[in-house]
Amino acid sequence: MMTFFSRNYDRLMGPLENKIIRSFRERLLRTVKGNVLEIGSGTGLNFSCYREADQVVAIEPNRVMREKSMIRAEQASVPIEVVGAGAEKLPFEDQTFDAVVGTLVLCTIPDPESALLEMKRVCKTGGTLVFLEHVRMNHALWGRLQDWLTPAWSRVCDGCHLNRNAVDMIQKAGFRIVTVEKKYKGLVVVIHAEK
Ligand SMILES: C[S@@+](CC[C@H](N)C(=O)[O-])C[C@H]1O[C@@H](n2cnc3c(N)ncnc32)[C@H](O)[C@@H]1O
């Protein structure tokens, strides 16, 4: 898919990335260990944040973003392989990964429930799930505004939903939530879960 959003993702995200998201990525990923699966890795903005992973397999269905991410994969300090696949049908054996990582991605995956079941299948028992997501706020006015904005937002931003509840979805898929850190009045959440 060659959309305006995917071609210009880094530029569009730039100010937010530098001010806020970059530090979240670094804090979230520097201690992730073992054989790691990253879901919907986009242009590879997470790749330089891995420090302790043995290797990272990153799946990204969008060809334009995947190609951009290849340069970042080569520059990373751990080995990173980028695979063209969607999260709803992961091309990996059961119990392959020690950790599954996603940033700003459960908002966009067309069928997040199926995707999370797939993540559970490929994650080892006792393995970890680490997510940074923007979610629907638990506030009458702001939550409804997010519902209202989502159809238009989704068309412009390649299917991104402003009003999903990532914590609920992860729990419903059968992961055990370990911690949920809420930021910006609950607009952003950092989730650690376990299989
Ligand atoms: C907002 S971008 C986030 C990209 C990256 N994770 C980041 O933090 O910058 C959402 C990403 O989800 C990807 N995506 C869309 N559908 C997907 C699917 N079915 N499975 C996995 N990733 C998907 C998009 O291609 C895009 O890279």
XYZ file of N, CA and C and ligand atoms in Angstrom:
612
model
N 0.842 -1.183 0.000
C 0.000 0.000 0.000
C 0.889 1.249 0.000
N 0.673 2.089 -1.022
C 1.537 3.269 -1.177
C 0.699 4.510 -0.878
N 0.403 4.751 0.384
C -0.465 5.875 0.738
C 0.371 7.083 1.138
N -0.296 8.221 1.203
C 0.367 9.446 1.668
C 0.932 9.216 3.074
N 0.124 8.539 3.920
C 0.521 8.316 5.316
C 1.776 7.450 5.397
N 1.787 6.349 4.652
C 2.947 5.451 4.772
C 4.203 6.063 4.153
N 4.031 6.844 3.077
C 5.204 7.465 2.447
C 5.800 8.560 3.326
N 4.925 9.206 4.112
C 5.379 10.379 4.882
C 5.379 10.148 6.384
N 5.321 8.879 6.790
C 5.150 8.557 8.212
C 6.207 9.240 9.096
N 7.454 9.099 8.722
C 8.519 9.662 9.577
C 8.390 11.186 9.702
N 8.060 11.821 8.584
C 7.944 13.284 8.601
C 6.731 13.720 9.435
N 5.601 13.003 9.240
C 4.384 13.352 9.983
C 4.569 13.137 11.489
N 5.283 12.080 11.829
C 5.474 11.737 13.246
C 6.590 12.556 13.889
N 7.443 13.160 13.072
C 8.675 13.799 13.542
C 8.569 14.593 14.840
N 7.720 15.634 14.892
C 7.676 16.466 16.106
C 7.263 15.664 17.343
N 6.244 14.814 17.197
C 5.753 14.001 18.323
C 6.802 12.968 18.733
N 7.446 12.439 17.713
C 8.487 11.427 17.935
C 9.619 12.016 18.793
N 10.103 13.194 18.385
C 11.244 13.801 19.088
C 10.885 14.274 20.484
N 9.674 14.783 20.640
C 9.271 15.357 21.928
C 8.867 14.285 22.934
N 8.132 13.254 22.462
C 7.493 12.333 23.405
C 7.808 10.854 23.150
N 7.581 10.395 21.933
C 7.533 8.946 21.712
C 8.898 8.285 21.826
N 9.923 9.011 21.347
C 11.274 8.435 21.357
C 11.680 7.936 22.757
N 11.415 8.729 23.752
C 11.849 8.331 25.108
C 11.037 7.139 25.604
N 9.755 7.033 25.188
C 8.963 5.849 25.527
C 9.578 4.609 24.885
N 9.925 4.734 23.604
C 10.493 3.582 22.879
C 11.764 3.104 23.590
N 12.628 4.053 23.930
C 13.921 3.677 24.522
C 13.736 2.971 25.859
N 12.866 3.518 26.687
C 12.633 2.948 28.014
C 11.995 1.557 27.904
N 11.102 1.409 26.940
C 10.354 0.154 26.788
C 11.223 -0.984 26.258
N 12.131 -0.653 25.374
C 12.776 -1.712 24.593
C 14.203 -2.064 25.004
N 14.848 -1.170 25.769
C 16.270 -1.415 26.030
C 16.509 -2.694 26.835
N 15.509 -3.162 27.605
C 15.734 -4.357 28.441
C 15.044 -5.606 27.884
N 14.429 -5.497 26.722
C 13.757 -6.674 26.149
C 14.815 -7.686 25.709
N 14.604 -8.931 26.134
C 15.673 -9.936 25.945
C 15.221 -11.101 25.069
N 16.209 -11.868 24.597
C 15.952 -13.138 23.929
C 15.569 -12.989 22.474
N 14.765 -13.949 22.001
C 14.291 -13.962 20.621
C 13.003 -13.146 20.574
N 13.040 -11.995 19.896
C 11.950 -11.014 19.994
C 11.186 -10.916 18.674
N 9.861 -10.852 18.779
C 9.017 -10.578 17.616
C 8.459 -9.171 17.754
N 8.688 -8.328 16.743
C 8.045 -7.003 16.741
C 6.929 -6.987 15.703
N 5.770 -6.525 16.142
C 4.563 -6.526 15.292
C 4.388 -5.159 14.630
N 4.230 -5.134 13.307
C 3.949 -3.881 12.593
C 5.022 -2.836 12.844
N 6.233 -3.162 12.442
C 7.398 -2.347 12.811
C 7.512 -1.053 12.014
N 6.629 -0.830 11.038
C 6.606 0.436 10.300
C 7.948 0.731 9.647
N 8.458 1.938 9.878
C 9.719 2.349 9.257
C 10.926 2.000 10.133
N 10.679 1.225 11.182
C 11.797 0.742 12.011
C 12.259 1.711 13.084
N 11.355 2.562 13.531
C 11.753 3.571 14.539
C 12.164 2.946 15.873
N 11.752 1.692 16.099
C 12.158 1.027 17.351
C 13.539 0.367 17.263
N 14.027 0.160 16.068
C 15.155 -0.764 15.903
C 16.409 -0.369 16.694
N 16.685 0.930 16.755
C 17.916 1.347 17.452
C 17.760 1.271 18.975
N 16.554 0.976 19.453
C 16.319 0.960 20.916
C 16.615 -0.390 21.550
N 16.744 -1.441 20.725
C 17.035 -2.760 21.296
C 18.490 -2.826 21.711
N 18.734 -3.283 22.938
C 20.092 -3.408 23.464
C 20.433 -4.845 23.864
N 19.439 -5.541 24.443
C 19.742 -6.839 25.041
C 19.094 -8.011 24.304
N 18.360 -7.737 23.231
C 17.728 -8.832 22.478
C 18.800 -9.647 21.760
N 18.607 -10.972 21.702
C 19.539 -11.801 20.917
C 19.311 -11.543 19.431
N 18.025 -11.508 19.057
C 17.677 -11.145 17.683
C 16.227 -10.666 17.663
N 15.895 -9.859 16.664
C 14.529 -9.358 16.505
C 14.034 -9.768 15.120
N 12.832 -10.380 15.096
C 12.146 -10.610 13.831
C 10.999 -9.611 13.808
N 10.982 -8.737 12.808
C 9.972 -7.686 12.737
C 9.045 -7.981 11.567
N 7.738 -8.004 11.829
C 6.818 -8.173 10.696
C 6.182 -6.834 10.346
N 6.061 -6.581 9.048
C 5.472 -5.323 8.568
C 4.819 -5.608 7.205
N 3.478 -5.471 7.114
C 2.818 -5.786 5.837
C 2.953 -4.708 4.764
N 3.250 -3.469 5.165
C 3.281 -2.376 4.197
C 4.660 -2.306 3.529
N 4.663 -2.512 2.196
C 5.951 -2.615 1.492
C 6.786 -1.329 1.594
N 6.117 -0.181 1.478
C 6.842 1.103 1.508
C 7.542 1.281 2.853
N 6.797 1.000 3.916
C 7.380 1.159 5.258
C 8.479 0.128 5.488
N 8.194 -1.094 5.026
C 9.177 -2.185 5.215
C 10.509 -1.828 4.558
N 10.428 -1.292 3.344
C 11.664 -0.950 2.635
C 12.436 0.143 3.367
N 11.705 1.124 3.876
C 12.382 2.201 4.634
C 13.059 1.643 5.876
N 12.427 0.621 6.469
C 12.947 0.091 7.738
C 14.234 -0.718 7.567
N 14.489 -1.157 6.334
C 15.664 -2.016 6.095
C 16.964 -1.298 6.490
N 17.035 -0.001 6.202
C 18.253 0.762 6.526
C 18.441 0.788 8.040
N 17.332 1.025 8.744
C 17.419 1.065 10.221
C 17.764 -0.321 10.782
N 17.295 -1.359 10.107
C 17.617 -2.726 10.585
C 19.125 -2.964 10.488
N 19.709 -2.486 9.396
C 21.165 -2.682 9.211
C 21.984 -1.903 10.237
N 21.451 -0.766 10.670
C 22.210 0.086 11.607
C 22.024 -0.300 13.079
N 21.098 -1.230 13.333
C 20.778 -1.569 14.733
C 21.924 -2.321 15.391
N 21.950 -2.300 16.735
C 23.050 -2.990 17.428
C 22.738 -4.447 17.730
N 21.538 -4.927 17.339
C 21.254 -6.367 17.437
C 20.778 -6.825 16.052
N 20.888 -8.143 15.750
C 20.439 -8.589 14.426
C 18.923 -8.454 14.259
N 18.498 -7.831 13.155
C 17.059 -7.631 12.911
C 16.701 -8.104 11.507
N 15.682 -8.977 11.455
C 15.180 -9.451 10.157
C 13.774 -8.892 9.980
N 13.510 -8.281 8.827
C 12.177 -7.723 8.574
C 11.439 -8.629 7.590
N 10.223 -9.044 7.987
C 9.452 -10.020 7.208
C 8.132 -9.366 6.768
N 7.744 -9.577 5.526
C 6.472 -9.050 5.031
C 5.336 -9.975 5.434
N 4.588 -9.608 6.458
C 3.466 -10.447 6.925
C 2.529 -9.592 7.759
N 1.282 -10.051 7.881
C 0.315 -9.401 8.775
C 0.221 -10.186 10.074
N -0.174 -9.495 11.135
C -0.177 -10.130 12.456
C -1.292 -11.163 12.619
N -2.312 -11.101 11.751
C -3.427 -12.044 11.909
C -3.033 -13.454 11.485
N -1.936 -13.600 10.735
C -1.490 -14.937 10.322
C 0.039 -14.931 10.349
N 0.598 -15.222 11.492
C 2.054 -15.114 11.650
C 2.742 -16.369 11.098
N 3.756 -16.170 10.262
C 4.422 -17.309 9.626
C 5.499 -17.932 10.523
N 5.146 -18.243 11.767
C 6.111 -18.809 12.720
C 5.489 -19.976 13.482
N 6.362 -20.854 13.963
C 5.932 -22.008 14.764
C 5.375 -21.548 16.118
N 4.605 -22.410 16.742
C 4.133 -22.150 18.113
C 5.345 -21.967 19.032
N 5.199 -21.172 20.063
C 6.204 -21.019 21.129
C 7.615 -20.696 20.604
N 7.703 -19.739 19.688
C 9.003 -19.395 19.092
C 9.704 -18.252 19.837
N 8.927 -17.293 20.379
C 9.533 -16.034 20.838
C 9.480 -15.855 22.364
N 10.554 -15.249 22.899
C 10.600 -14.925 24.336
C 9.797 -13.668 24.642
N 9.699 -12.788 23.661
C 8.978 -11.525 23.876
C 8.316 -11.077 22.573
N 7.115 -10.506 22.708
C 6.414 -9.915 21.559
C 6.224 -8.430 21.871
N 6.607 -7.597 20.906
C 6.633 -6.147 21.111
C 5.751 -5.450 20.077
N 5.052 -4.403 20.495
C 4.304 -3.590 19.529
C 4.224 -2.156 20.014
N 4.397 -1.211 19.094
C 4.225 0.196 19.454
C 3.286 0.838 18.442
N 2.234 1.451 18.939
C 1.255 2.180 18.117
C 0.721 1.298 16.996
N 0.375 0.075 17.326
C 0.024 -0.862 16.266
C -1.317 -1.555 16.487
N -1.722 -1.790 17.731
C -3.032 -2.429 17.957
C -4.161 -1.508 17.492
N -3.853 -0.219 17.385
C -4.824 0.761 16.885
C -5.117 0.569 15.398
N -4.204 -0.073 14.687
C -4.279 -0.097 13.221
C -4.581 -1.487 12.638
N -4.163 -2.543 13.307
C -4.367 -3.898 12.779
C -5.864 -4.121 12.544
N -6.274 -4.529 11.330
C -7.707 -4.654 11.045
C -8.431 -5.620 11.990
N -7.810 -6.739 12.347
C -8.466 -7.695 13.241
C -7.538 -7.943 14.454
N -7.547 -7.005 15.417
C -6.593 -7.100 16.530
C -6.824 -8.326 17.424
N -8.076 -8.799 17.508
C -8.361 -9.965 18.359
C -7.648 -11.198 17.792
N -7.786 -11.423 16.479
C -7.104 -12.575 15.850
C -5.594 -12.411 15.959
N -5.124 -11.170 15.781
C -3.679 -10.915 15.840
C -3.128 -11.270 17.221
N -3.861 -10.897 18.276
C -3.378 -11.186 19.632
C -3.372 -12.689 19.909
N -4.337 -13.410 19.344
C -4.327 -14.874 19.524
C -3.108 -15.480 18.819
N -2.771 -14.917 17.661
C -1.565 -15.370 16.969
C -0.300 -15.053 17.774
N -0.267 -13.862 18.375
C 0.907 -13.497 19.206
C 1.029 -14.466 20.366
N -0.120 -14.855 20.917
C -0.089 -15.792 22.051
C 0.434 -17.156 21.581
N 0.007 -17.544 20.417
C 0.447 -18.848 19.886
C 1.966 -18.898 19.712
N 2.559 -17.827 19.165
C 3.991 -17.871 18.855
C 4.876 -17.475 20.043
N 4.250 -16.969 21.099
C 5.011 -16.564 22.303
C 5.219 -17.798 23.198
N 6.410 -17.925 23.754
C 6.674 -19.051 24.657
C 5.852 -18.891 25.940
N 5.516 -20.002 26.578
C 4.861 -19.945 27.881
C 5.801 -19.226 28.859
N 5.281 -18.241 29.553
C 6.128 -17.431 30.448
C 6.775 -16.254 29.730
N 6.579 -16.192 28.429
C 7.156 -15.087 27.644
C 6.410 -13.777 27.904
N 6.992 -12.679 27.433
C 6.409 -11.366 27.752
C 5.838 -10.668 26.515
N 4.879 -9.808 26.796
C 4.250 -8.993 25.761
C 4.447 -7.536 26.202
N 4.973 -6.718 25.327
C 5.285 -5.339 25.692
C 4.676 -4.404 24.644
N 3.772 -3.538 25.076
C 3.094 -2.662 24.123
C 3.057 -1.211 24.584
N 3.217 -0.309 23.623
C 2.977 1.122 23.826
C 1.842 1.490 22.876
N 0.725 1.953 23.426
C -0.440 2.222 22.582
C -1.138 3.513 22.987
N -1.784 4.164 22.009
C -2.757 5.199 22.379
C -4.122 4.513 22.369
N -4.972 4.890 23.319
C -6.233 4.160 23.515
C -7.401 5.130 23.740
N -8.596 4.571 23.798
C -9.790 5.384 24.116
C -9.692 5.831 25.572
N -9.883 7.129 25.796
C -9.762 7.651 27.170
C -11.011 7.321 27.966
N -10.807 7.056 29.248
C -11.922 6.755 30.136
C -12.494 8.068 30.683
N -13.008 8.866 29.778
C -13.522 10.203 30.120
C -14.702 10.456 29.183
N -15.864 10.835 29.776
C -17.097 10.922 28.985
C -16.912 11.762 27.715
N -16.349 12.962 27.873
C -16.261 13.871 26.728
C -15.153 13.450 25.751
N -13.932 13.259 26.274
C -12.802 12.948 25.394
C -13.001 11.600 24.699
N -13.546 10.625 25.439
C -13.783 9.304 24.846
C -14.747 9.394 23.676
N -15.836 10.188 23.885
C -16.832 10.316 22.808
C -16.259 11.090 21.624
N -15.406 12.050 21.913
C -14.749 12.797 20.831
C -13.861 11.845 20.008
N -13.167 10.946 20.703
C -12.334 9.966 19.988
C -13.202 9.059 19.103
N -14.382 8.640 19.628
C -15.308 7.815 18.818
C -15.725 8.577 17.565
N -16.028 9.849 17.755
C -16.540 10.678 16.676
C -15.470 10.921 15.602
N -14.227 11.119 16.054
C -13.138 11.427 15.109
C -12.636 10.194 14.343
N -12.844 9.016 14.934
C -12.179 7.825 14.390
C -12.458 7.532 12.900
N -13.729 7.602 12.413
C -13.928 7.267 10.982
C -13.069 8.106 10.035
N -13.018 9.426 10.253
C -12.224 10.298 9.371
C -10.730 10.064 9.595
N -10.341 9.977 10.854
C -8.931 9.756 11.225
C -8.402 8.480 10.586
N -9.244 7.461 10.649
C -8.870 6.150 10.136
C -8.619 6.183 8.617
N -9.442 6.996 7.919
C -9.250 7.096 6.467
C -7.924 7.773 6.142
N -7.560 8.781 6.914
C -6.330 9.543 6.640
C -5.091 8.765 7.107
N -5.223 8.071 8.224
C -4.051 7.435 8.852
C -4.052 5.911 8.671
N -4.369 5.459 7.491
C -4.236 4.035 7.128
C -4.885 3.078 8.129
N -6.099 3.397 8.578
C -6.842 2.441 9.402
C -6.634 2.586 10.893
N -5.944 3.636 11.331
C -5.718 3.843 12.775
C -7.024 4.227 13.480
N -7.313 3.540 14.596
C -8.498 3.842 15.418
C -8.053 4.588 16.684
N -8.768 5.662 17.010
C -8.429 6.422 18.224
C -9.099 5.834 19.455
N -10.022 4.882 19.243
C -10.907 4.499 20.345
C -10.862 3.008 20.684
N -9.720 2.380 20.511
C -9.625 0.971 20.926
C -9.144 0.879 22.375
N -9.439 -0.270 22.997
C -8.992 -0.487 24.370
C -7.975 -1.636 24.387
N -6.713 -1.261 24.268
C -5.647 -2.253 24.109
C -5.544 -3.183 25.322
N -5.725 -2.634 26.523
C -5.565 -3.461 27.737
C -6.615 -4.565 27.746
N -7.864 -4.199 27.477
C -8.956 -5.191 27.428
C -8.670 -6.264 26.386
N -8.239 -5.834 25.216
C -8.012 -6.780 24.121
C -6.919 -7.786 24.482
N -5.862 -7.276 25.123
C -4.738 -8.152 25.508
C -5.196 -9.158 26.561
N -5.989 -8.676 27.497
C -6.513 -9.540 28.555
C -7.449 -10.598 27.965
N -8.328 -10.169 27.069
C -9.294 -11.107 26.468
C -8.602 -12.188 25.658
N -7.441 -11.873 25.117
C -6.697 -12.883 24.334
C -6.052 -13.927 25.253
N -6.069 -13.677 26.559
C -5.572 -14.680 27.499
C -4.204 -14.397 28.073
N -3.678 -13.198 27.846
C -2.417 -12.805 28.500
C -2.737 -12.304 29.914
N -1.765 -12.455 30.809
C -1.924 -11.900 32.162
C -1.276 -10.510 32.189
N -2.070 -9.505 32.519
C -1.520 -8.144 32.574
C -0.624 -8.026 33.807
N 0.598 -7.593 33.618
C 1.528 -7.424 34.742
C 1.490 -5.967 35.218
N 1.700 -5.033 34.313
C 1.578 -3.609 34.682
C 0.959 -2.808 33.533
N 0.228 -1.793 33.911
C -0.279 -0.821 32.927
C 0.091 0.563 33.454
N 0.870 1.265 32.673
C 1.287 2.613 33.067
C 0.516 3.594 32.181
N -0.275 4.458 32.800
C -1.084 5.392 32.007
C -0.413 6.760 31.951
N -0.389 7.340 30.773
C 0.215 8.667 30.584
C -0.794 9.573 29.882
N -0.595 10.870 30.037
C -1.451 11.860 29.383
C -2.935 11.576 29.624
N -3.288 11.474 30.909
C -4.675 11.253 31.355
C -5.288 9.988 30.734
N -4.444 8.991 30.510
C -4.952 7.712 30.007
C -5.040 7.634 28.494
N -4.487 8.615 27.792
C -4.483 8.562 26.319
C -3.437 7.559 25.824
N -2.328 7.472 26.559
C -1.227 6.580 26.181
C -1.027 5.553 27.298
N -0.850 4.292 26.901
C -0.583 3.267 27.922
C 0.655 2.454 27.547
N 1.408 2.109 28.587
C 2.542 1.197 28.429
C 2.139 -0.089 29.149
N 2.091 -1.174 28.394
C 1.537 -2.419 28.939
C 2.614 -3.503 28.969
N 2.777 -4.128 30.136
C 3.594 -5.331 30.234
C 2.672 -6.480 30.587
N 2.691 -7.554 29.800
C 1.846 -8.717 30.068
C 2.682 -9.975 29.914
N 2.078 -11.095 30.304
C 2.817 -12.362 30.314
C 1.905 -13.463 29.776
N 2.482 -14.414 29.063
C 1.668 -15.562 28.605
C 1.673 -16.635 29.680
C 1.009 3.873 13.301
S 2.001 2.710 12.469
C 3.201 2.267 13.757
C 4.482 1.785 13.187
C 5.571 1.449 14.238
N 5.158 0.346 15.072
C 5.929 2.649 15.081
O 5.891 2.566 16.312
O 6.327 3.669 14.497
C 0.978 1.261 12.394
C 1.652 0.095 11.731
O 0.802 -1.053 11.760
C 1.031 -1.760 10.565
N -0.052 -2.732 10.296
C -1.217 -2.510 9.635
N -1.914 -3.657 9.528
C -1.180 -4.620 10.138
C -1.359 -6.004 10.329
N -2.437 -6.636 9.892
N -0.382 -6.691 10.963
C 0.735 -6.042 11.420
N 0.942 -4.731 11.264
C 0.003 -4.025 10.624
C 1.122 -0.658 9.543
O 1.643 -1.088 8.312
C 2.010 0.330 10.283
O 3.353 0.049 10.101
